[in-house]
GROMACS .gro file of N, CA and C in nm:
model
  507
    1MET      N    1   0.086  -0.137  -0.044
    1MET     CA    2  -0.004  -0.015   0.005
    1MET      C    3   0.082   0.098  -0.005
    2ALA      N    4   0.218   0.114   0.091
    2ALA     CA    5   0.259   0.235   0.063
    2ALA      C    6   0.348   0.279  -0.087
    3ALA      N    7   0.336   0.166  -0.155
    3ALA     CA    8   0.427   0.190  -0.281
    3ALA      C    9   0.297   0.250  -0.344
    4CYS      N   10   0.198   0.268  -0.331
    4CYS     CA   11   0.046   0.299  -0.423
    4CYS      C   12   0.037   0.451  -0.386
    5THR      N   13   0.074   0.470  -0.259
    5THR     CA   14   0.021   0.627  -0.250
    5THR      C   15   0.084   0.709  -0.303
    6ALA      N   16   0.026   0.802  -0.292
    6ALA     CA   17   0.109   0.932  -0.382
    6ALA      C   18   0.125   1.065  -0.283
    7THR      N   19   0.215   1.117  -0.293
    7THR     CA   20   0.228   1.241  -0.196
    7THR      C   21   0.269   1.357  -0.286
    8LEU      N   22   0.262   1.449  -0.227
    8LEU     CA   23   0.232   1.603  -0.303
    8LEU      C   24   0.388   1.601  -0.352
    9PHE      N   25   0.510   1.588  -0.310
    9PHE     CA   26   0.635   1.581  -0.354
    9PHE      C   27   0.654   1.450  -0.481
   10ASP      N   28   0.572   1.409  -0.436
   10ASP     CA   29   0.626   1.252  -0.569
   10ASP      C   30   0.499   1.333  -0.701
   11VAL      N   31   0.548   1.376  -0.800
   11VAL     CA   32   0.428   1.412  -0.911
   11VAL      C   33   0.514   1.361  -1.015
   12LYS      N   34   0.510   1.234  -1.077
   12LYS     CA   35   0.561   1.171  -1.178
   12LYS      C   36   0.411   1.177  -1.262
   13PRO      N   37   0.453   1.229  -1.407
   13PRO     CA   38   0.310   1.192  -1.505
   13PRO      C   39   0.220   1.094  -1.471
   14GLY      N   40   0.267   0.968  -1.515
   14GLY     CA   41   0.186   0.879  -1.515
   14GLY      C   42   0.168   0.780  -1.410
   15TRP      N   43   0.180   0.867  -1.313
   15TRP     CA   44   0.178   0.751  -1.150
   15TRP      C   45   0.046   0.757  -1.137
   16THR      N   46  -0.038   0.854  -1.113
   16THR     CA   47  -0.185   0.832  -1.057
   16THR      C   48  -0.284   0.768  -1.176
   17ALA      N   49  -0.276   0.777  -1.329
   17ALA     CA   50  -0.343   0.676  -1.391
   17ALA      C   51  -0.305   0.531  -1.356
   18ARG      N   52  -0.159   0.506  -1.333
   18ARG     CA   53  -0.149   0.369  -1.321
   18ARG      C   54  -0.214   0.324  -1.178
   19VAL      N   55  -0.210   0.397  -1.070
   19VAL     CA   56  -0.289   0.373  -0.930
   19VAL      C   57  -0.442   0.394  -0.976
   20ALA      N   58  -0.498   0.405  -1.041
   20ALA     CA   59  -0.659   0.443  -1.064
   20ALA      C   60  -0.692   0.300  -1.141
   21GLU      N   61  -0.596   0.254  -1.258
   21GLU     CA   62  -0.607   0.124  -1.343
   21GLU      C   63  -0.612  -0.004  -1.230
   22ARG      N   64  -0.494   0.004  -1.152
   22ARG     CA   65  -0.483  -0.123  -1.031
   22ARG      C   66  -0.604  -0.113  -0.935
   23ASN      N   67  -0.660   0.025  -0.917
   23ASN     CA   68  -0.768   0.016  -0.808
   23ASN      C   69  -0.885  -0.056  -0.880
   24ALA      N   70  -0.900  -0.013  -1.038
   24ALA     CA   71  -1.007  -0.084  -1.085
   24ALA      C   72  -1.016  -0.244  -1.165
   25ALA      N   73  -0.897  -0.266  -1.150
   25ALA     CA   74  -0.869  -0.416  -1.146
   25ALA      C   75  -0.899  -0.503  -1.033
   26LEU      N   76  -0.849  -0.433  -0.892
   26LEU     CA   77  -0.880  -0.489  -0.788
   26LEU      C   78  -1.047  -0.501  -0.730
   27LEU      N   79  -1.093  -0.378  -0.794
   27LEU     CA   80  -1.241  -0.342  -0.748
   27LEU      C   81  -1.329  -0.453  -0.830
   28ALA      N   82  -1.297  -0.484  -0.951
   28ALA     CA   83  -1.361  -0.611  -1.025
   28ALA      C   84  -1.326  -0.712  -1.001
   29GLN      N   85  -1.239  -0.756  -0.949
   29GLN     CA   86  -1.187  -0.882  -0.864
   29GLN      C   87  -1.268  -0.922  -0.731
   30GLN      N   88  -1.293  -0.809  -0.666
   30GLN     CA   89  -1.350  -0.851  -0.545
   30GLN      C   90  -1.475  -0.943  -0.520
   31PRO      N   91  -1.565  -0.925  -0.658
   31PRO     CA   92  -1.694  -1.003  -0.628
   31PRO      C   93  -1.650  -1.161  -0.655
   32MET      N   94  -1.562  -1.195  -0.757
   32MET     CA   95  -1.500  -1.323  -0.777
   32MET      C   96  -1.458  -1.381  -0.675
   33ARG      N   97  -1.350  -1.315  -0.578
   33ARG     CA   98  -1.281  -1.354  -0.496
   33ARG      C   99  -1.344  -1.364  -0.385
   34ARG      N  100  -1.463  -1.306  -0.361
   34ARG     CA  101  -1.577  -1.346  -0.245
   34ARG      C  102  -1.650  -1.437  -0.253
   35ARG      N  103  -1.679  -1.468  -0.363
   35ARG     CA  104  -1.813  -1.584  -0.436
   35ARG      C  105  -1.769  -1.698  -0.486
   36GLY      N  106  -1.666  -1.676  -0.535
   36GLY     CA  107  -1.617  -1.764  -0.647
   36GLY      C  108  -1.660  -1.730  -0.748
   37VAL      N  109  -1.645  -1.812  -0.888
   37VAL     CA  110  -1.695  -1.795  -1.013
   37VAL      C  111  -1.838  -1.824  -0.997
   38ARG      N  112  -1.944  -1.709  -1.056
   38ARG     CA  113  -2.081  -1.756  -1.062
   38ARG      C  114  -2.097  -1.819  -1.140
   39THR      N  115  -2.194  -1.874  -1.165
   39THR     CA  116  -2.257  -1.972  -1.266
   39THR      C  117  -2.424  -1.929  -1.250
   40PRO      N  118  -2.438  -1.913  -1.359
   40PRO     CA  119  -2.605  -1.861  -1.390
   40PRO      C  120  -2.704  -1.977  -1.314
   41GLU      N  121  -2.772  -1.932  -1.210
   41GLU     CA  122  -2.889  -2.058  -1.179
   41GLU      C  123  -3.005  -2.096  -1.262
   42ILE      N  124  -3.012  -2.248  -1.260
   42ILE     CA  125  -3.096  -2.285  -1.334
   42ILE      C  126  -3.156  -2.380  -1.249
   43ILE      N  127  -3.306  -2.370  -1.254
   43ILE     CA  128  -3.361  -2.459  -1.173
   43ILE      C  129  -3.463  -2.566  -1.266
   44PHE      N  130  -3.446  -2.683  -1.220
   44PHE     CA  131  -3.505  -2.817  -1.296
   44PHE      C  132  -3.623  -2.848  -1.222
   45ALA      N  133  -3.733  -2.849  -1.292
   45ALA     CA  134  -3.876  -2.920  -1.191
   45ALA      C  135  -3.845  -3.083  -1.203
   46HIS      N  136  -3.855  -3.088  -1.064
   46HIS     CA  137  -3.833  -3.251  -1.067
   46HIS      C  138  -3.964  -3.304  -0.962
   47HIS      N  139  -4.055  -3.386  -1.022
   47HIS     CA  140  -4.158  -3.432  -0.928
   47HIS      C  141  -4.130  -3.554  -0.878
   48ILE      N  142  -4.170  -3.548  -0.712
   48ILE     CA  143  -4.125  -3.645  -0.663
   48ILE      C  144  -4.254  -3.709  -0.624
   49ASP      N  145  -4.268  -3.870  -0.635
   49ASP     CA  146  -4.403  -3.929  -0.614
   49ASP      C  147  -4.383  -4.022  -0.471
   50ASN      N  148  -4.446  -3.969  -0.372
   50ASN     CA  149  -4.454  -4.015  -0.231
   50ASN      C  150  -4.562  -4.104  -0.183
   51THR      N  151  -4.659  -4.150  -0.296
   51THR     CA  152  -4.759  -4.213  -0.239
   51THR      C  153  -4.721  -4.361  -0.192
   52ARG      N  154  -4.618  -4.387  -0.269
   52ARG     CA  155  -4.594  -4.521  -0.220
   52ARG      C  156  -4.491  -4.499  -0.071
   53LEU      N  157  -4.463  -4.450  -0.032
   53LEU     CA  158  -4.423  -4.418   0.117
   53LEU      C  159  -4.470  -4.467   0.225
   54VAL      N  160  -4.408  -4.576   0.331
   54VAL     CA  161  -4.498  -4.585   0.438
   54VAL      C  162  -4.421  -4.570   0.550
   55LYS      N  163  -4.486  -4.474   0.660
   55LYS     CA  164  -4.401  -4.451   0.757
   55LYS      C  165  -4.365  -4.553   0.861
   56ALA      N  166  -4.314  -4.598   0.902
   56ALA     CA  167  -4.245  -4.705   0.974
   56ALA      C  168  -4.274  -4.709   1.127
   57PRO      N  169  -4.380  -4.758   1.164
   57PRO     CA  170  -4.392  -4.739   1.308
   57PRO      C  171  -4.280  -4.777   1.420
   58ASP      N  172  -4.314  -4.632   1.476
   58ASP     CA  173  -4.221  -4.644   1.601
   58ASP      C  174  -4.263  -4.677   1.747
   59PRO      N  175  -4.255  -4.769   1.800
   59PRO     CA  176  -4.288  -4.832   1.951
   59PRO      C  177  -4.222  -4.730   2.022
   60VAL      N  178  -4.098  -4.703   2.045
   60VAL     CA  179  -4.078  -4.592   2.137
   60VAL      C  180  -4.133  -4.490   2.124
   61ARG      N  181  -4.169  -4.407   2.010
   61ARG     CA  182  -4.246  -4.274   2.018
   61ARG      C  183  -4.377  -4.277   2.060
   62ALA      N  184  -4.430  -4.421   2.022
   62ALA     CA  185  -4.594  -4.431   2.073
   62ALA      C  186  -4.624  -4.439   2.206
   63ARG      N  187  -4.531  -4.507   2.236
   63ARG     CA  188  -4.495  -4.511   2.425
   63ARG      C  189  -4.493  -4.390   2.476
   64GLN      N  190  -4.403  -4.318   2.426
   64GLN     CA  191  -4.409  -4.190   2.451
   64GLN      C  192  -4.549  -4.114   2.439
   65MET      N  193  -4.603  -4.090   2.366
   65MET     CA  194  -4.701  -4.013   2.341
   65MET      C  195  -4.779  -4.064   2.422
   66ARG      N  196  -4.842  -4.210   2.475
   66ARG     CA  197  -4.917  -4.266   2.534
   66ARG      C  198  -4.907  -4.190   2.666
   67THR      N  199  -4.765  -4.207   2.734
   67THR     CA  200  -4.736  -4.158   2.839
   67THR      C  201  -4.755  -4.012   2.849
   68PHE      N  202  -4.689  -3.956   2.756
   68PHE     CA  203  -4.753  -3.786   2.770
   68PHE      C  204  -4.917  -3.800   2.747
   69SER      N  205  -4.981  -3.850   2.687
   69SER     CA  206  -5.115  -3.774   2.680
   69SER      C  207  -5.186  -3.853   2.806
   70ALA      N  208  -5.136  -3.989   2.886
   70ALA     CA  209  -5.176  -4.001   3.021
   70ALA      C  210  -5.177  -3.899   3.110
   71ALA      N  211  -5.024  -3.879   3.153
   71ALA     CA  212  -5.010  -3.747   3.209
   71ALA      C  213  -5.117  -3.637   3.201
   72LEU      N  214  -5.105  -3.566   3.081
   72LEU     CA  215  -5.173  -3.485   3.063
   72LEU      C  216  -5.355  -3.487   3.091
   73THR      N  217  -5.397  -3.630   3.069
   73THR     CA  218  -5.502  -3.660   3.133
   73THR      C  219  -5.505  -3.646   3.284
   74VAL      N  220  -5.443  -3.710   3.330
   74VAL     CA  221  -5.450  -3.701   3.486
   74VAL      C  222  -5.410  -3.524   3.543
   75LEU      N  223  -5.348  -3.439   3.480
   75LEU     CA  224  -5.293  -3.344   3.507
   75LEU      C  225  -5.423  -3.243   3.481
   76PHE      N  226  -5.472  -3.272   3.403
   76PHE     CA  227  -5.658  -3.208   3.362
   76PHE      C  228  -5.723  -3.219   3.448
   77SER      N  229  -5.732  -3.365   3.474
   77SER     CA  230  -5.852  -3.412   3.588
   77SER      C  231  -5.820  -3.331   3.724
   78LEU      N  232  -5.687  -3.364   3.772
   78LEU     CA  233  -5.657  -3.309   3.910
   78LEU      C  234  -5.698  -3.138   3.858
   79ILE      N  235  -5.667  -3.092   3.782
   79ILE     CA  236  -5.711  -2.931   3.805
   79ILE      C  237  -5.854  -2.888   3.752
   80MET      N  238  -5.937  -2.975   3.684
   80MET     CA  239  -6.061  -3.019   3.718
   80MET      C  240  -6.136  -3.041   3.857
   81PHE      N  241  -6.072  -3.099   3.907
   81PHE     CA  242  -6.119  -3.132   4.062
   81PHE      C  243  -6.079  -3.017   4.124
   82TYR      N  244  -5.977  -2.942   4.117
   82TYR     CA  245  -5.942  -2.853   4.232
   82TYR      C  246  -6.018  -2.736   4.180
   83GLY      N  247  -6.052  -2.695   4.069
   83GLY     CA  248  -6.139  -2.602   3.998
   83GLY      C  249  -6.295  -2.605   4.049
   84LEU      N  250  -6.336  -2.708   4.054
   84LEU     CA  251  -6.496  -2.797   4.110
   84LEU      C  252  -6.473  -2.743   4.259
   85GLN      N  253  -6.361  -2.794   4.336
   85GLN     CA  254  -6.407  -2.800   4.434
   85GLN      C  255  -6.363  -2.631   4.522
   86HIS      N  256  -6.300  -2.559   4.451
   86HIS     CA  257  -6.277  -2.409   4.453
   86HIS      C  258  -6.394  -2.311   4.427
   87PHE      N  259  -6.512  -2.369   4.327
   87PHE     CA  260  -6.615  -2.314   4.327
   87PHE      C  261  -6.727  -2.340   4.412
   88ASN      N  262  -6.735  -2.478   4.427
   88ASN     CA  263  -6.766  -2.530   4.535
   88ASN      C  264  -6.791  -2.453   4.672
   89VAL      N  265  -6.665  -2.437   4.722
   89VAL     CA  266  -6.664  -2.347   4.836
   89VAL      C  267  -6.691  -2.253   4.831
   90ILE      N  268  -6.639  -2.137   4.719
   90ILE     CA  269  -6.685  -1.995   4.696
   90ILE      C  270  -6.884  -2.036   4.699
   91GLU      N  271  -6.939  -2.100   4.645
   91GLU     CA  272  -7.100  -2.113   4.649
   91GLU      C  273  -7.126  -2.148   4.769
   92ASN      N  274  -7.083  -2.219   4.851
   92ASN     CA  275  -7.108  -2.246   4.991
   92ASN      C  276  -7.085  -2.138   5.063
   93SER      N  277  -6.976  -2.041   5.100
   93SER     CA  278  -6.996  -1.938   5.145
   93SER      C  279  -7.055  -1.852   5.108
   94TYR      N  280  -7.125  -1.776   5.000
   94TYR     CA  281  -7.194  -1.742   4.959
   94TYR      C  282  -7.344  -1.789   5.021
   95ARG      N  283  -7.372  -1.917   5.013
   95ARG     CA  284  -7.517  -1.998   5.097
   95ARG      C  285  -7.500  -1.961   5.220
   96ILE      N  286  -7.395  -1.976   5.284
   96ILE     CA  287  -7.392  -1.982   5.431
   96ILE      C  288  -7.430  -1.831   5.478
   97GLU      N  289  -7.355  -1.752   5.418
   97GLU     CA  290  -7.382  -1.609   5.443
   97GLU      C  291  -7.514  -1.581   5.432
   98SER      N  292  -7.559  -1.626   5.323
   98SER     CA  293  -7.721  -1.568   5.308
   98SER      C  294  -7.795  -1.623   5.448
   99GLU      N  295  -7.755  -1.788   5.430
   99GLU     CA  296  -7.868  -1.834   5.556
   99GLU      C  297  -7.832  -1.744   5.710
  100LYS      N  298  -7.716  -1.708   5.711
  100LYS     CA  299  -7.684  -1.665   5.865
  100LYS      C  300  -7.733  -1.492   5.871
  101GLN      N  301  -7.794  -1.432   5.711
  101GLN     CA  302  -7.860  -1.332   5.731
  101GLN      C  303  -8.025  -1.357   5.785
  102VAL      N  304  -8.064  -1.471   5.720
  102VAL     CA  305  -8.178  -1.540   5.714
  102VAL      C  306  -8.228  -1.511   5.896
  103ARG      N  307  -8.106  -1.628   5.929
  103ARG     CA  308  -8.104  -1.680   6.045
  103ARG      C  309  -8.157  -1.532   6.153
  104ASP      N  310  -8.048  -1.415   6.127
  104ASP     CA  311  -8.053  -1.294   6.220
  104ASP      C  312  -8.192  -1.230   6.183
  105GLN      N  313  -8.251  -1.215   6.097
  105GLN     CA  314  -8.371  -1.147   6.054
  105GLN      C  315  -8.472  -1.272   6.145
  106LEU      N  316  -8.470  -1.394   6.137
  106LEU     CA  317  -8.560  -1.469   6.228
  106LEU      C  318  -8.529  -1.418   6.357
  107ARG      N  319  -8.454  -1.407   6.406
  107ARG     CA  320  -8.381  -1.379   6.512
  107ARG      C  321  -8.456  -1.271   6.602
  108GLU      N  322  -8.467  -1.162   6.509
  108GLU     CA  323  -8.520  -1.060   6.510
  108GLU      C  324  -8.629  -1.068   6.529
  109GLN      N  325  -8.716  -1.173   6.452
  109GLN     CA  326  -8.841  -1.153   6.451
  109GLN      C  327  -8.875  -1.208   6.567
  110ASN      N  328  -8.834  -1.316   6.597
  110ASN     CA  329  -8.870  -1.426   6.735
  110ASN      C  330  -8.906  -1.328   6.849
  111ARG      N  331  -8.805  -1.235   6.855
  111ARG     CA  332  -8.752  -1.124   6.952
  111ARG      C  333  -8.833  -1.028   6.967
  112GLN      N  334  -8.886  -0.965   6.851
  112GLN     CA  335  -9.041  -0.888   6.861
  112GLN      C  336  -9.152  -0.970   6.871
  113LEU      N  337  -9.186  -1.052   6.825
  113LEU     CA  338  -9.290  -1.136   6.859
  113LEU      C  339  -9.285  -1.201   7.011
  114ARG      N  340  -9.197  -1.204   7.089
  114ARG     CA  341  -9.211  -1.247   7.235
  114ARG      C  342  -9.191  -1.107   7.287
  115LEU      N  343  -9.128  -0.994   7.229
  115LEU     CA  344  -9.180  -0.875   7.341
  115LEU      C  345  -9.328  -0.821   7.291
  116THR      N  346  -9.379  -0.900   7.198
  116THR     CA  347  -9.510  -0.852   7.184
  116THR      C  348  -9.620  -0.936   7.260
  117GLU      N  349  -9.546  -1.080   7.298
  117GLU     CA  350  -9.635  -1.171   7.363
  117GLU      C  351  -9.661  -1.125   7.530
  118ALA      N  352  -9.551  -1.060   7.557
  118ALA     CA  353  -9.512  -1.009   7.680
  118ALA      C  354  -9.628  -0.902   7.721
  119GLN      N  355  -9.603  -0.814   7.617
  119GLN     CA  356  -9.694  -0.693   7.605
  119GLN      C  357  -9.871  -0.740   7.634
  120LEU      N  358  -9.917  -0.832   7.544
  120LEU     CA  359 -10.021  -0.858   7.539
  120LEU      C  360 -10.065  -0.955   7.635
  121SER      N  361 -10.003  -1.033   7.711
  121SER     CA  362 -10.003  -1.133   7.814
  121SER      C  363 -10.007  -1.040   7.945
  122GLN      N  364 -10.004  -0.931   7.959
  122GLN     CA  365  -9.961  -0.872   8.079
  122GLN      C  366 -10.141  -0.895   8.164
  123PRO      N  367 -10.128  -0.964   8.303
  123PRO     CA  368 -10.267  -1.003   8.365
  123PRO      C  369 -10.348  -0.854   8.356
  124GLY      N  370 -10.279  -0.706   8.421
  124GLY     CA  371 -10.369  -0.566   8.440
  124GLY      C  372 -10.403  -0.570   8.273
  125ARG      N  373 -10.365  -0.598   8.174
  125ARG     CA  374 -10.389  -0.542   8.040
  125ARG      C  375 -10.544  -0.641   8.037
  126ILE      N  376 -10.515  -0.760   8.030
  126ILE     CA  377 -10.624  -0.857   8.011
  126ILE      C  378 -10.734  -0.841   8.095
  127ASP      N  379 -10.723  -0.803   8.202
  127ASP     CA  380 -10.843  -0.781   8.318
  127ASP      C  381 -10.920  -0.601   8.273
  128ASN      N  382 -10.851  -0.516   8.245
  128ASN     CA  383 -10.877  -0.412   8.173
  128ASN      C  384 -10.980  -0.426   8.043
  129LEU      N  385 -10.927  -0.521   7.988
  129LEU     CA  386 -10.999  -0.554   7.853
  129LEU      C  387 -11.124  -0.631   7.875
  130SER      N  388 -11.115  -0.712   7.968
  130SER     CA  389 -11.232  -0.844   8.001
  130SER      C  390 -11.350  -0.717   8.037
  131ARG      N  391 -11.301  -0.636   8.139
  131ARG     CA  392 -11.391  -0.525   8.205
  131ARG      C  393 -11.483  -0.449   8.128
  132GLN      N  394 -11.382  -0.416   7.992
  132GLN     CA  395 -11.417  -0.318   7.919
  132GLN      C  396 -11.551  -0.391   7.802
  133LEU      N  397 -11.519  -0.501   7.804
  133LEU     CA  398 -11.602  -0.603   7.721
  133LEU      C  399 -11.721  -0.684   7.802
  134GLY      N  400 -11.734  -0.615   7.936
  134GLY     CA  401 -11.825  -0.653   8.037
  134GLY      C  402 -11.815  -0.804   8.050
  135LEU      N  403 -11.701  -0.874   8.044
  135LEU     CA  404 -11.694  -1.033   8.119
  135LEU      C  405 -11.685  -1.017   8.257
  136SER      N  406 -11.703  -1.127   8.293
  136SER     CA  407 -11.676  -1.127   8.462
  136SER      C  408 -11.562  -1.262   8.484
  137GLU      N  409 -11.559  -1.276   8.663
  137GLU     CA  410 -11.446  -1.327   8.614
  137GLU      C  411 -11.459  -1.467   8.634
  138PRO      N  412 -11.431  -1.592   8.599
  138PRO     CA  413 -11.473  -1.738   8.591
  138PRO      C  414 -11.507  -1.769   8.760
  139GLN      N  415 -11.603  -1.872   8.750
  139GLN     CA  416 -11.641  -1.952   8.879
  139GLN      C  417 -11.592  -2.054   8.903
  140PRO      N  418 -11.528  -2.084   9.063
  140PRO     CA  419 -11.425  -2.214   9.083
  140PRO      C  420 -11.477  -2.323   8.978
  141GLY      N  421 -11.405  -2.385   8.946
  141GLY     CA  422 -11.470  -2.511   8.902
  141GLY      C  423 -11.454  -2.505   8.715
  142GLN      N  424 -11.484  -2.386   8.692
  142GLN     CA  425 -11.541  -2.327   8.552
  142GLN      C  426 -11.405  -2.351   8.478
  143VAL      N  427 -11.272  -2.315   8.508
  143VAL     CA  428 -11.167  -2.328   8.429
  143VAL      C  429 -11.112  -2.471   8.476
  144VAL      N  430 -11.048  -2.542   8.355
  144VAL     CA  431 -10.965  -2.670   8.381
  144VAL      C  432 -10.876  -2.623   8.318
  145HIS      N  433 -10.779  -2.674   8.367
  145HIS     CA  434 -10.618  -2.627   8.319
  145HIS      C  435 -10.575  -2.766   8.263
  146ALA      N  436 -10.511  -2.756   8.150
  146ALA     CA  437 -10.458  -2.901   8.066
  146ALA      C  438 -10.346  -2.954   8.113
  147ALA      N  439 -10.258  -2.905   8.184
  147ALA     CA  440 -10.130  -2.897   8.245
  147ALA      C  441 -10.170  -3.023   8.361
  148THR      N  442 -10.294  -2.987   8.429
  148THR     CA  443 -10.284  -3.057   8.547
  148THR      C  444 -10.345  -3.228   8.511
  149HIS      N  445 -10.338  -3.230   8.427
  149HIS     CA  446 -10.407  -3.404   8.398
  149HIS      C  447 -10.240  -3.468   8.390
  150ILE      N  448 -10.261  -3.579   8.420
  150ILE     CA  449 -10.135  -3.717   8.430
  150ILE      C  450 -10.033  -3.689   8.279
  151ASP      N  451 -10.155  -3.715   8.220
  151ASP     CA  452 -10.106  -3.735   8.056
  151ASP      C  453 -10.098  -3.619   7.966
  152SER      N  454 -10.053  -3.551   7.930
  152SER     CA  455 -10.055  -3.458   7.889
  152SER      C  456 -10.048  -3.422   7.760
  153SER      N  457 -10.001  -3.541   7.705
  153SER     CA  458  -9.996  -3.605   7.537
  153SER      C  459 -10.136  -3.634   7.476
  154ALA      N  460 -10.212  -3.672   7.601
  154ALA     CA  461 -10.304  -3.793   7.561
  154ALA      C  462 -10.412  -3.667   7.486
  155PRO      N  463 -10.522  -3.703   7.429
  155PRO     CA  464 -10.633  -3.650   7.366
  155PRO      C  465 -10.707  -3.597   7.473
  156VAL      N  466 -10.738  -3.478   7.487
  156VAL     CA  467 -10.806  -3.443   7.607
  156VAL      C  468 -10.998  -3.389   7.524
  157LEU      N  469 -11.104  -3.469   7.586
  157LEU     CA  470 -11.211  -3.441   7.560
  157LEU      C  471 -11.280  -3.330   7.592
  158ALA      N  472 -11.366  -3.278   7.505
  158ALA     CA  473 -11.418  -3.167   7.612
  158ALA      C  474 -11.557  -3.209   7.664
  159GLN      N  475 -11.550  -3.118   7.784
  159GLN     CA  476 -11.695  -3.205   7.902
  159GLN      C  477 -11.735  -3.072   7.905
  160VAL      N  478 -11.921  -3.065   7.929
  160VAL     CA  479 -11.971  -2.964   7.973
  160VAL      C  480 -12.019  -2.988   8.126
  161ASN      N  481 -11.962  -2.908   8.210
  161ASN     CA  482 -11.994  -2.924   8.329
  161ASN      C  483 -12.129  -2.800   8.368
  162ALA      N  484 -12.212  -2.861   8.459
  162ALA     CA  485 -12.349  -2.754   8.471
  162ALA      C  486 -12.265  -2.655   8.576
  163PRO      N  487 -12.344  -2.540   8.515
  163PRO     CA  488 -12.284  -2.423   8.613
  163PRO      C  489 -12.344  -2.434   8.777
  164GLN      N  490 -12.259  -2.431   8.852
  164GLN     CA  491 -12.297  -2.417   8.973
  164GLN      C  492 -12.327  -2.272   9.053
  165PRO      N  493 -12.464  -2.266   9.120
  165PRO     CA  494 -12.509  -2.173   9.122
  165PRO      C  495 -12.375  -2.055   9.211
  166ASN      N  496 -12.425  -1.962   9.171
  166ASN     CA  497 -12.335  -1.902   9.254
  166ASN      C  498 -12.369  -1.774   9.404
  167PRO      N  499 -12.283  -1.816   9.496
  167PRO     CA  500 -12.360  -1.781   9.607
  167PRO      C  501 -12.330  -1.625   9.649
  168ALA      N  502 -12.287  -1.546   9.570
  168ALA     CA  503 -12.265  -1.417   9.590
  168ALA      C  504 -12.406  -1.356   9.529
  169ASN      N  505 -12.500  -1.402   9.416
  169ASN     CA  506 -12.632  -1.363   9.391
  169ASN      C  507 -12.711  -1.368   9.442
   0.00000   0.00000   0.00000
C-alpha cells in the first residue's frame, strides 16, 4: 500500500493513472474472490412421487406419546377437580352468608314476637280489656287447666260441666 500512495512531492506524470487502473482491477476482482466464479442458476422441476412411502411404526415414540397423553389427562383431571372444589367452596360460603342473614332476621322477628307476647299477656291489661267488654271472673271449677292432667300428650275430650249456683248472687 505504501507504494501505491502518492504524496505531494511525488508528481510523476503517469503515476496516478497507473494507480487508478490498479484500483479498478482490484475492484473488479473483489466479487469473484468473495463468492467464487458465478454460474447462472438453473432450476429443474423434479416431480417426486411419495404415494408409495409408508411410515415405519416407532414403538418407542408411540409409548412416549401414550405416557404423555396419560400424564396430561391426569393433570387436566386434577386441575378440573381443584377448580370444582374451589367453586363449590365459594358457592357454599355465599349460601352460608345468606342463611346467616336469614337466621339473624328470624331471631330479630322472634325477639319482636316475644316482646309483643309479653306486652299482650300482661294480667292487668287482660283484666282491663275483659271489664271493658263486660266479662266477669270465672266461677270456681269453671276453668280446667290442661297441664293438671297426668298424661298431657293424650287427647283431651271436651266436657260440659253444669254451672254451679253463685252464692254471691
